[in-house]
PDB file of C-alpha atoms in Angstrom:
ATOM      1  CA  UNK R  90      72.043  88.110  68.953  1.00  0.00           C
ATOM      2  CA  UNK R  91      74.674  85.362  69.233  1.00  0.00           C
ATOM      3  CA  UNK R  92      77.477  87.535  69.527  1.00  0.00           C
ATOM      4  CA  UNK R  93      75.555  89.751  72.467  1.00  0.00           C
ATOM      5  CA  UNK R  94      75.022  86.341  74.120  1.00  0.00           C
ATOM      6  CA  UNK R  95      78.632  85.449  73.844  1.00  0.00           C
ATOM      7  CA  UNK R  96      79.810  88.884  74.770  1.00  0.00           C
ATOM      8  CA  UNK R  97      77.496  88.791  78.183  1.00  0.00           C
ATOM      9  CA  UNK R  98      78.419  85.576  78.678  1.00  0.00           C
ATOM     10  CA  UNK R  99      82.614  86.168  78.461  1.00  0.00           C
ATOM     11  CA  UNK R 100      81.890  89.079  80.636  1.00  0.00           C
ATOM     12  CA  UNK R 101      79.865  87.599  83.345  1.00  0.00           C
ATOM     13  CA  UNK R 102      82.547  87.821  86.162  1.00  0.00           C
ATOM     14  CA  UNK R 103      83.176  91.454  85.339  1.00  0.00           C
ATOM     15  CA  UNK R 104      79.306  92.160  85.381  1.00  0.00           C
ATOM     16  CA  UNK R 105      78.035  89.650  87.903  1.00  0.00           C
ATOM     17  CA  UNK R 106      81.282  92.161  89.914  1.00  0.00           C
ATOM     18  CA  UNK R 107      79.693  95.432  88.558  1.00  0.00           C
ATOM     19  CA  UNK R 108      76.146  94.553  89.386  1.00  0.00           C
ATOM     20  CA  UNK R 109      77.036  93.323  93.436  1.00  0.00           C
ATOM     21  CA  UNK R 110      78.983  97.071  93.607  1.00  0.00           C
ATOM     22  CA  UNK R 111      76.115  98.634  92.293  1.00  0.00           C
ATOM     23  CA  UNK R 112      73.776  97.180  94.484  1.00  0.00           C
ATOM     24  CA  UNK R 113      75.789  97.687  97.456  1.00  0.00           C
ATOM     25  CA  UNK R 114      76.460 100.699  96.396  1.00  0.00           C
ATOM     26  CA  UNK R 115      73.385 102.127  95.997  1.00  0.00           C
ATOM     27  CA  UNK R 116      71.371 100.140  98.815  1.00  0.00           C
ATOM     28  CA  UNK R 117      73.858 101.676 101.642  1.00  0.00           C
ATOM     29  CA  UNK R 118      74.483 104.985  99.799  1.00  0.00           C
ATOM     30  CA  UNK R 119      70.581 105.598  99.973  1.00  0.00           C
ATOM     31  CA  UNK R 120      70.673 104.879 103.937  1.00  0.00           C
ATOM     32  CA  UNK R 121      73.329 107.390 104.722  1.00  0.00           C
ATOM     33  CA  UNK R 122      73.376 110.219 102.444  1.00  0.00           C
ATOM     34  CA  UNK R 123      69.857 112.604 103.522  1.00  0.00           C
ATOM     35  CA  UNK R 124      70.370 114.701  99.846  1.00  0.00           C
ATOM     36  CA  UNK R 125      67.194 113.971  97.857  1.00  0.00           C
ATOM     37  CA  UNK R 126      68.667 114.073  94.301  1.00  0.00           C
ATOM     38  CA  UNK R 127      71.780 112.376  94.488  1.00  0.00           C
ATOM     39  CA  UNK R 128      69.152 109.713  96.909  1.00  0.00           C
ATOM     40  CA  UNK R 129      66.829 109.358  94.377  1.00  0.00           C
ATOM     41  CA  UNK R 130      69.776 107.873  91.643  1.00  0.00           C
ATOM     42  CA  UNK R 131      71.146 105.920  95.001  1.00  0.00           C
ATOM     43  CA  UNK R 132      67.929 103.860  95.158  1.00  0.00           C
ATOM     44  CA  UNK R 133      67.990 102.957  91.487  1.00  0.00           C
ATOM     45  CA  UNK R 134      71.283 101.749  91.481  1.00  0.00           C
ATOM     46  CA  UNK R 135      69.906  98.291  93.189  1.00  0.00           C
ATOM     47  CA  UNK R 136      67.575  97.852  90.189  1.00  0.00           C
ATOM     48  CA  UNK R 137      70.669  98.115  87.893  1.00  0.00           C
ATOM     49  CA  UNK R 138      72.660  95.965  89.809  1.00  0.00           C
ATOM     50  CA  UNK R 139      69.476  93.276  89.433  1.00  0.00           C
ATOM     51  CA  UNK R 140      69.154  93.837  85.866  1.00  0.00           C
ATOM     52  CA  UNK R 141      72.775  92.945  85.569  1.00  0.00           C
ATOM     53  CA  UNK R 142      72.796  89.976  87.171  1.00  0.00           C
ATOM     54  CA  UNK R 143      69.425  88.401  85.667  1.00  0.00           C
ATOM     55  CA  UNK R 144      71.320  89.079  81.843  1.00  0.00           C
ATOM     56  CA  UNK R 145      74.289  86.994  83.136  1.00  0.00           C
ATOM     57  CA  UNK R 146      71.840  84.423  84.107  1.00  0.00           C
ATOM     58  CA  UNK R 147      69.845  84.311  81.315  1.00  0.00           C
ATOM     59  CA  UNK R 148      73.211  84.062  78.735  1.00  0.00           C
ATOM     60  CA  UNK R 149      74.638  81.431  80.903  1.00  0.00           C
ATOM     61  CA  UNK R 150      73.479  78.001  79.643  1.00  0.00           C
ATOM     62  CA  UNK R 151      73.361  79.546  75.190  1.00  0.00           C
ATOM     63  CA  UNK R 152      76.675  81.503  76.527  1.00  0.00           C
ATOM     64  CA  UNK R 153      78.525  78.759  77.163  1.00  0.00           C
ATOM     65  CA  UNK R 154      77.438  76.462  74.075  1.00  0.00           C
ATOM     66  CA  UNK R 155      78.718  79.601  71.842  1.00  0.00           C
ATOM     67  CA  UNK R 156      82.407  78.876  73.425  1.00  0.00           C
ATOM     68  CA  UNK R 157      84.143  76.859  70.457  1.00  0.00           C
ATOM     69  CA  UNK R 158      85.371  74.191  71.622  1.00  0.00           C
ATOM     70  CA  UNK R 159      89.318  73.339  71.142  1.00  0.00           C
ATOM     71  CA  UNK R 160      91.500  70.424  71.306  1.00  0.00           C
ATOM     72  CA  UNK R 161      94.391  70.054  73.697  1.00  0.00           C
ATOM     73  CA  UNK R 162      97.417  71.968  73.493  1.00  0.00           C
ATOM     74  CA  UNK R 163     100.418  70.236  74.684  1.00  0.00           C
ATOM     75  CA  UNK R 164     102.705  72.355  76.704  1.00  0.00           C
ATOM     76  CA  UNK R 165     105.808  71.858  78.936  1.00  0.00           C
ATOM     77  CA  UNK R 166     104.909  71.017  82.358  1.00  0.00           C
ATOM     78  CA  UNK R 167     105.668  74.057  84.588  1.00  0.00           C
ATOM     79  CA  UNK R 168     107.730  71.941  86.890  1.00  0.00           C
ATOM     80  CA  UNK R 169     110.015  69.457  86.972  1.00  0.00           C
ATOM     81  CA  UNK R 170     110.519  66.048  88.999  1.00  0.00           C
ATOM     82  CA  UNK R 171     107.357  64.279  90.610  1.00  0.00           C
ATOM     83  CA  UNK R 172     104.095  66.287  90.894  1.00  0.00           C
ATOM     84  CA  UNK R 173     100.587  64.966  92.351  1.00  0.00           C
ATOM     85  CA  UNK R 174      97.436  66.457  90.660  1.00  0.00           C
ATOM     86  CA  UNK R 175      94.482  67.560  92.226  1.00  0.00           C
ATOM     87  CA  UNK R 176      91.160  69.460  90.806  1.00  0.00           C
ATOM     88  CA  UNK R 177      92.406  68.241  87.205  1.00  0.00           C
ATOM     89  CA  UNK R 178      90.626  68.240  83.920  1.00  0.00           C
ATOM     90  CA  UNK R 179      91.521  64.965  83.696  1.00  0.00           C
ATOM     91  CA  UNK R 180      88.840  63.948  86.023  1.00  0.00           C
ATOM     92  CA  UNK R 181      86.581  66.616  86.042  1.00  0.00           C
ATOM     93  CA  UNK R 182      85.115  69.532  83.638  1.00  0.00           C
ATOM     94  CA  UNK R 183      85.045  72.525  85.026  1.00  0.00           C
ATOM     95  CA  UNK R 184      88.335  70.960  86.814  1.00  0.00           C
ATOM     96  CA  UNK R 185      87.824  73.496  89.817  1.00  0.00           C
ATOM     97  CA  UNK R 186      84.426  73.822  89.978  1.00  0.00           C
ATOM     98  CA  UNK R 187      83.809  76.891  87.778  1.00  0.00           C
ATOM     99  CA  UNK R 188      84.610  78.204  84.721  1.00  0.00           C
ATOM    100  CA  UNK R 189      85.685  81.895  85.841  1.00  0.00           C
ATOM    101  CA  UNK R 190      88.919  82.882  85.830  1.00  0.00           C
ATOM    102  CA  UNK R 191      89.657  80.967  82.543  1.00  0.00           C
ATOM    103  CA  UNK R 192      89.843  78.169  84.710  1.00  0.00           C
ATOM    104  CA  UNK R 193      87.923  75.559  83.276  1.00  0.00           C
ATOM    105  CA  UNK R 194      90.949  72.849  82.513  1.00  0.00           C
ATOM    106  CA  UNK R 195      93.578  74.169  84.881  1.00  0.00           C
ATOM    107  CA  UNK R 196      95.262  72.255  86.973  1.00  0.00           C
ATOM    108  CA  UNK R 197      96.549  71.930  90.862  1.00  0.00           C
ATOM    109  CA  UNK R 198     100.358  70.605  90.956  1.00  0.00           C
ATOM    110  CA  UNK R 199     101.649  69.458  94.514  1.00  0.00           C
ATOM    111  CA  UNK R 200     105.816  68.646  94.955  1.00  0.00           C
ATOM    112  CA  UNK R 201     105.637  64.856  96.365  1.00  0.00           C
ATOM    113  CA  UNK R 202     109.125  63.406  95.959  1.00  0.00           C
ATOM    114  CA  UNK R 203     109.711  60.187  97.215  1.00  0.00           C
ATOM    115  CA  UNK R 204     112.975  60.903  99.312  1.00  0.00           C
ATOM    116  CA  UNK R 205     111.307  63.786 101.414  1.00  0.00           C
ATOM    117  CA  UNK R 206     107.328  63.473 103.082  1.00  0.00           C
ATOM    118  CA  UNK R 207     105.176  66.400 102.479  1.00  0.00           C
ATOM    119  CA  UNK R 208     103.315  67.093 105.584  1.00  0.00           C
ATOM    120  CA  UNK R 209      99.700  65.484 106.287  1.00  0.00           C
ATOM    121  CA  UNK R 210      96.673  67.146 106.373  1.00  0.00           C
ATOM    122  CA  UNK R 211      95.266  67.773 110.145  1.00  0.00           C
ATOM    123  CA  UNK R 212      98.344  67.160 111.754  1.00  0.00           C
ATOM    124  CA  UNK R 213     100.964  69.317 113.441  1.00  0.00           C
ATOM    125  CA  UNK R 214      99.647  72.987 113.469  1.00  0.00           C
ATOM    126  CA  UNK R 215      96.360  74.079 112.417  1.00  0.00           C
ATOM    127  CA  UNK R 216      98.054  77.053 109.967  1.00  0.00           C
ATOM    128  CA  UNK R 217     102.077  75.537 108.966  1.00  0.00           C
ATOM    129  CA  UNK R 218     104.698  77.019 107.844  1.00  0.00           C
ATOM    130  CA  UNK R 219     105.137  77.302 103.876  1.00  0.00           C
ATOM    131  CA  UNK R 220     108.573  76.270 103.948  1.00  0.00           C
ATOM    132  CA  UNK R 221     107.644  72.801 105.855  1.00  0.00           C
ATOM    133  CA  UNK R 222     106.058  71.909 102.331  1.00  0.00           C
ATOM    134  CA  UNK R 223     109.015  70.331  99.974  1.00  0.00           C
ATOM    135  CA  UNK R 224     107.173  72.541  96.989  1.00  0.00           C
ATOM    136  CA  UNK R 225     107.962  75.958  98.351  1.00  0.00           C
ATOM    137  CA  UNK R 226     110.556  77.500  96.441  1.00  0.00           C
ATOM    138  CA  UNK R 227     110.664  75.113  93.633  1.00  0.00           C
ATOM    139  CA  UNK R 228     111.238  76.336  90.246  1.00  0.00           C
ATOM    140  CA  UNK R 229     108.325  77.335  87.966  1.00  0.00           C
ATOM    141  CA  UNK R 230     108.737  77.515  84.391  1.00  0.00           C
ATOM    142  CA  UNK R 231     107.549  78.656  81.083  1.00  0.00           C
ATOM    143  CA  UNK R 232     104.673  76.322  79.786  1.00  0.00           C
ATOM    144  CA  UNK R 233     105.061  77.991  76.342  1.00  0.00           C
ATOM    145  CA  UNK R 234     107.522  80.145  74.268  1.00  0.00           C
ATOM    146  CA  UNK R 235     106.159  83.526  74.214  1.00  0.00           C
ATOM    147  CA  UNK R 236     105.802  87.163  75.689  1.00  0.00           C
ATOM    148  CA  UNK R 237     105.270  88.372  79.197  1.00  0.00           C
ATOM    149  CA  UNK R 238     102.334  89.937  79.387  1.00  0.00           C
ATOM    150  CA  UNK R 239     101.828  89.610  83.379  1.00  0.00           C
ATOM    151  CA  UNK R 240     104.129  89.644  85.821  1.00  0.00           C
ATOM    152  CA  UNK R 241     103.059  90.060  89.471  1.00  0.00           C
ATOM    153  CA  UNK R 242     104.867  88.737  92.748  1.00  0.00           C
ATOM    154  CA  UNK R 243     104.156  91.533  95.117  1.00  0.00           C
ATOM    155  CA  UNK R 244     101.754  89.401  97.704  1.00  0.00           C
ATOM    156  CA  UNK R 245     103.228  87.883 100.460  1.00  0.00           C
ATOM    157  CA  UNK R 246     103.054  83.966 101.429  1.00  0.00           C
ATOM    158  CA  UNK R 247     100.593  82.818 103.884  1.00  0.00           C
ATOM    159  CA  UNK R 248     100.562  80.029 106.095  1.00  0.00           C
ATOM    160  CA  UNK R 249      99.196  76.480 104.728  1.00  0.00           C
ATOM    161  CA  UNK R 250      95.502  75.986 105.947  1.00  0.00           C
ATOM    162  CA  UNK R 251      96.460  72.632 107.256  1.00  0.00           C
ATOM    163  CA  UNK R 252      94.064  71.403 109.142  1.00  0.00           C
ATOM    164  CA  UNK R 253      89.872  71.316 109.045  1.00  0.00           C
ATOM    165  CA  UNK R 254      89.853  74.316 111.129  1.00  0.00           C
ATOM    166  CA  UNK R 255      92.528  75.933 108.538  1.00  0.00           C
ATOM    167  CA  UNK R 256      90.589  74.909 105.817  1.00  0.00           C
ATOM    168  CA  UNK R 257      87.041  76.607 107.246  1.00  0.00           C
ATOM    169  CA  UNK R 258      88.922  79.449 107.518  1.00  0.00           C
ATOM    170  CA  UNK R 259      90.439  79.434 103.868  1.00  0.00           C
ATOM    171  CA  UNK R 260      86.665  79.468 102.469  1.00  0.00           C
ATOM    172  CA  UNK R 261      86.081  82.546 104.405  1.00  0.00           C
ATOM    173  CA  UNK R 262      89.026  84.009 103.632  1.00  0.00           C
ATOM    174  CA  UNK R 263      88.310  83.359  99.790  1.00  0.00           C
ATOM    175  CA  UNK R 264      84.996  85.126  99.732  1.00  0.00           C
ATOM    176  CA  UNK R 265      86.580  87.946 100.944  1.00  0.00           C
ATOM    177  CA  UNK R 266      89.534  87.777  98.103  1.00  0.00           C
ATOM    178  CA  UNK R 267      86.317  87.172  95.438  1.00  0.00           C
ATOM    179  CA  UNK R 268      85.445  90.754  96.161  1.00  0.00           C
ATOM    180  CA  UNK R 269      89.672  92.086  94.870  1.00  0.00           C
ATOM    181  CA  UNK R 270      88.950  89.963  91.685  1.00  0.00           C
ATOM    182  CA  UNK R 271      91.393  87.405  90.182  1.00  0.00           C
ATOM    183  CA  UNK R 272      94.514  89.077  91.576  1.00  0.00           C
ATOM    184  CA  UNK R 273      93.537  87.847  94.799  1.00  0.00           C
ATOM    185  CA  UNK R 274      92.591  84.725  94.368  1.00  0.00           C
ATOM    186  CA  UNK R 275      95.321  83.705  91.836  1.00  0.00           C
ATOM    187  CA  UNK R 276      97.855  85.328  93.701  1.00  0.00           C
ATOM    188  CA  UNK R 277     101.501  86.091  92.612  1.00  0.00           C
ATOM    189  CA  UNK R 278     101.238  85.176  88.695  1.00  0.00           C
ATOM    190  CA  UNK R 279     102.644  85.269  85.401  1.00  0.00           C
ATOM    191  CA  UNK R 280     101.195  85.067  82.383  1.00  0.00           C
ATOM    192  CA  UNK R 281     102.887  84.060  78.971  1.00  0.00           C
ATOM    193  CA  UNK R 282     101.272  85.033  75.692  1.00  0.00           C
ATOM    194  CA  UNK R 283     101.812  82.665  72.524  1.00  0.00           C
ATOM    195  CA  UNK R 284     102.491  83.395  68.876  1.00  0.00           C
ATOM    196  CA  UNK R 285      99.161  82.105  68.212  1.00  0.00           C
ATOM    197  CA  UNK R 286      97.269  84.092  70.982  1.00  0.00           C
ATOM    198  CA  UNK R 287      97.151  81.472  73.530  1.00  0.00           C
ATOM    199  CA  UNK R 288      98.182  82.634  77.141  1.00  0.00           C
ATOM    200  CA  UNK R 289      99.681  80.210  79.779  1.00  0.00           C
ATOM    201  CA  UNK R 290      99.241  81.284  83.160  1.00  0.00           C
ATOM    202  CA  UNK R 291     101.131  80.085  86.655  1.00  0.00           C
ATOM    203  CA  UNK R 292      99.399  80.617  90.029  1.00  0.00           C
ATOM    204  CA  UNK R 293     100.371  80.995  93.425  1.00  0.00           C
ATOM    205  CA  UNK R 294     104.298  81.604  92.919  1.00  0.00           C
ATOM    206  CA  UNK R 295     106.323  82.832  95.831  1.00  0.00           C
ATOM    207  CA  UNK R 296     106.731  86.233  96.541  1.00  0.00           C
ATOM    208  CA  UNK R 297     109.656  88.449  95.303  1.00  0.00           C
ATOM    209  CA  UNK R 298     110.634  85.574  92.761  1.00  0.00           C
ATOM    210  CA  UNK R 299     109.623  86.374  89.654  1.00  0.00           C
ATOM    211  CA  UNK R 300     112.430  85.948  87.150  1.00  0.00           C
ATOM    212  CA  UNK R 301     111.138  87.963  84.348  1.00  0.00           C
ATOM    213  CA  UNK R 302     109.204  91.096  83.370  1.00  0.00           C
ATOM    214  CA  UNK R 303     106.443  92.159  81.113  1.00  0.00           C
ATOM    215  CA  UNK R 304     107.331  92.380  77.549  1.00  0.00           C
ATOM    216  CA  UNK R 305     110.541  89.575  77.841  1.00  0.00           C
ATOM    217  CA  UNK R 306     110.257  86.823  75.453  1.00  0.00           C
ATOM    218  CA  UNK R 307     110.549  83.672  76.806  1.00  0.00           C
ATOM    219  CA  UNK R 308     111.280  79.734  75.888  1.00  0.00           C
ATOM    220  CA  UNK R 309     109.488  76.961  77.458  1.00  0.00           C
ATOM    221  CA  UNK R 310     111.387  75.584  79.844  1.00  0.00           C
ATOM    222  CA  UNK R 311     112.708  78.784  80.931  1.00  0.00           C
ATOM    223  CA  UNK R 312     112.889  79.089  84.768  1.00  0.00           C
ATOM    224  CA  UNK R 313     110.843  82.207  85.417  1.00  0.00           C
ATOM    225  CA  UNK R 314     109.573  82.385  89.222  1.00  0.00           C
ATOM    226  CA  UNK R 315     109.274  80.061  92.417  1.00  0.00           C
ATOM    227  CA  UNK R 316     106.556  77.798  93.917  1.00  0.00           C
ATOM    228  CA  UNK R 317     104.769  79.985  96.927  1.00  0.00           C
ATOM    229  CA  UNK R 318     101.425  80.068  98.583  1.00  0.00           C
ATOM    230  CA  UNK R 319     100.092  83.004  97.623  1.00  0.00           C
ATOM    231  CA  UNK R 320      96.826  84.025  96.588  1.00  0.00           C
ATOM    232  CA  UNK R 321      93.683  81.370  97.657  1.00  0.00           C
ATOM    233  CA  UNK R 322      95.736  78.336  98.267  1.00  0.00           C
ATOM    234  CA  UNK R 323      95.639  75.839 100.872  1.00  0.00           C
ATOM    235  CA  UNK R 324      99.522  74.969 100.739  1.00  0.00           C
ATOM    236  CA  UNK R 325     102.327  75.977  98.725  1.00  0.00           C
ATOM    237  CA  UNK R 326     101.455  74.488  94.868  1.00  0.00           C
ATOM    238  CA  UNK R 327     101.306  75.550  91.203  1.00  0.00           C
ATOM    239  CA  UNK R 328      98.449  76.331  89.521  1.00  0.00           C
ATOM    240  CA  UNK R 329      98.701  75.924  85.632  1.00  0.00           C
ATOM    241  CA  UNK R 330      95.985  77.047  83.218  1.00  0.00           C
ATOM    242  CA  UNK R 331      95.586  78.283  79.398  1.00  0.00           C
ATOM    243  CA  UNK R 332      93.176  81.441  78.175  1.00  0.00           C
ATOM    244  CA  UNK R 333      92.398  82.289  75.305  1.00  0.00           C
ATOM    245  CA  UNK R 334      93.001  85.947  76.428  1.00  0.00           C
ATOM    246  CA  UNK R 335      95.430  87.269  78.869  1.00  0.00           C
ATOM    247  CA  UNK R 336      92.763  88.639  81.247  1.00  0.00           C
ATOM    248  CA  UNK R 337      91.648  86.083  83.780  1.00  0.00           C
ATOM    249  CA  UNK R 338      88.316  88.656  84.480  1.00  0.00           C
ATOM    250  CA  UNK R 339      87.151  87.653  80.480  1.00  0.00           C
ATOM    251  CA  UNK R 340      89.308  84.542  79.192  1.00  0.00           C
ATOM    252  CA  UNK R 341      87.989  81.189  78.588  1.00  0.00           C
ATOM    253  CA  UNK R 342      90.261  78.401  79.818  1.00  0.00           C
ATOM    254  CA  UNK R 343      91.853  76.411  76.900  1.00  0.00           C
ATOM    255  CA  UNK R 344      92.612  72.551  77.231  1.00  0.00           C
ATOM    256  CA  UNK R 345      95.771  71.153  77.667  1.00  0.00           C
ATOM    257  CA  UNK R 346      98.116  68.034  77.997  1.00  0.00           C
ATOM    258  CA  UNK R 347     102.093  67.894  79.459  1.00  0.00           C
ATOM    259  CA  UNK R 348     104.278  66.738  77.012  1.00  0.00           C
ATOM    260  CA  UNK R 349     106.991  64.648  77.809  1.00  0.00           C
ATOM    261  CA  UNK R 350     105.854  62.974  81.041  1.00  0.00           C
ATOM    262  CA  UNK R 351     105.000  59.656  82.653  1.00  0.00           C
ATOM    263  CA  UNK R 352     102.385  59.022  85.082  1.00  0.00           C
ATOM    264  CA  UNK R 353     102.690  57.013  87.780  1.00  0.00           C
ATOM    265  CA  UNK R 354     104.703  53.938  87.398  1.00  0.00           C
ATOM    266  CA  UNK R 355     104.869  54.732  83.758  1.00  0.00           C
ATOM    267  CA  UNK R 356     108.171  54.222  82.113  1.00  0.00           C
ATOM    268  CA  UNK R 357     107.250  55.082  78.388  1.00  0.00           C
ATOM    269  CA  UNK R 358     107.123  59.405  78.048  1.00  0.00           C
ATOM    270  CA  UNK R 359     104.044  60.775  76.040  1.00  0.00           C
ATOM    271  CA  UNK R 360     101.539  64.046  76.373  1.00  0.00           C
ATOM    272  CA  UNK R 361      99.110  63.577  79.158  1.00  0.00           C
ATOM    273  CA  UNK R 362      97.510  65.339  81.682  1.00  0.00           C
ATOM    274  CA  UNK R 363      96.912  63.107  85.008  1.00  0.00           C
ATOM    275  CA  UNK R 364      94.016  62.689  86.686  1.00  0.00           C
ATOM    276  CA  UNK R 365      93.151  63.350  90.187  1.00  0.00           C
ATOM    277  CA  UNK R 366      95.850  62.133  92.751  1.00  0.00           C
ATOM    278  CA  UNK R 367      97.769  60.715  90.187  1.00  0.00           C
ATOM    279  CA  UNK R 368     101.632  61.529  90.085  1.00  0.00           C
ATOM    280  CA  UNK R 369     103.039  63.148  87.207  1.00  0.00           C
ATOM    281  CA  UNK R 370     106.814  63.469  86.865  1.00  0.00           C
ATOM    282  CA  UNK R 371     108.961  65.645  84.295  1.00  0.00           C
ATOM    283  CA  UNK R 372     112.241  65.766  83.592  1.00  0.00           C
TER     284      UNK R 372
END
């Protein structure tokens, strides 16, 4: 029984998915197609679709104590120079909200060097430019040495949501993307696979600049695409998480720390992860 629980549980995105199909599915295939047999299996497919979703709900709270928990991994920062850090595991766990996605400790990292301003929130134009933001087209790199195991930069950049108006519309917007699955929300991505079977994934990269290709090994440290705003984000950042698995439809997110930074005023390097608005900078 535990491992059916855990099973349901690590699949609950792809079913919760599955069962909302079904049920749309079958409640609008029933309404406009008059042939009796094939709209007598239409009209059960809503049933289905409800069974599905009341198993996720019923594995969710033994589900998740079956996860085993980990401690952190320290990794290479995907980026160098000064970073700010927002939805962070640091602060919060789930960091951004949820635990889909293998998401549960990633991490939000904003360019905010000192010698040039990054643009501030309602002002200027409601949807800005991506290349107004000092992040865009900053190197990303390799968390972890590894294999390539995804490798997508086909999706093009959007403009920042950059105001309250901008940002009403992003929620919108994501609900929609929640129906194409992690691809859509996550963007252009790459994900790294470890010797050990832990997979390091980077978000919202810029489009057309992935440096690598499934199946290259890879060092940390290596540059391997470019800072965009692709995907569900609000302005031109990196996303950084670890899975246990390479899909983000069935991973669970892994803990981590950046090794080598400071934090703030910090002078003294060590593995950390910061916290919510705090500035992280790697060399």
């Amino acid at each position: 029984m535990r491992r059916v629980i855990a099973g349901i549980y690590r699949a609950r995105v792809v079913i919760v998915y599955a069962s909302v199909m079904t049920i749309f599915v079958g409640t609008v295939g029933a309404q406009v197609i008059p042939i009796a047999p094939v709209k007598a299996v239409l009209t059960l497919l809503p049933l289905a679709g409800i069974v599905g979703m009341l198993l996720v709900l019923a594995a969710l709270v033994p589900g998740l104590k079956l996860v085993p928990s980990r401690e952190p991994i320290s990794v290479l920062a995907p980026v160098t120079g000064r970073w700010s850090a927002l939805n962070s595991p640091a602060t919060r766990v789930p960091s951004h909200g949820v635990r889909a996605y293998g998401q549960t400790y990633a991490v939000d990292l904003i360019f905010d060097p000192k010698e040039r301003e990054r643009p501030a929130f309602d002002t200027g134009m409601a949807l800005r430019y991506p290349n107004e933001y000092p992040a865009f087209g900053e190197p990303v790199r390799a968390m972890i040495d590894g294999v390539v195991v995804r490798s997508s930069d086909s999706q093009r950049d959007h403009r920042a949501r950059s105001s309250v108006l901008g940002f009403m519309y992003m929620m919108i917007e994501g609900t929609i993307r929640e129906i194409g699955g992690p691809r859509l929300v996550v963007g252009n991505h790459i994900t790294i696979r470890s010797n050990d079977g832990v997979h390091a994934l980077v978000a919202h990269v810029k489009q057309h600049s992935a440096l690598v290709k499934v199946g290259d090994s890879v060092v940390a440290g290596q540059p391997i695409a470019a800072c965009g705003n692709s995907g569900n984000s609000s302005e031109p950042h990196v996303h950084a998480q670890l899975m246990d698995r390479a899909s983000a439809w069935t991973g669970h997110g892994v803990p981590m720390l950046f090794a080598d930074i400071t934090i703030d005023d910090e002078t003294e390097k060590r593995d950390a992860m910061p916290a919510e608005n705090e500035h992280l900078t790697a060399l």
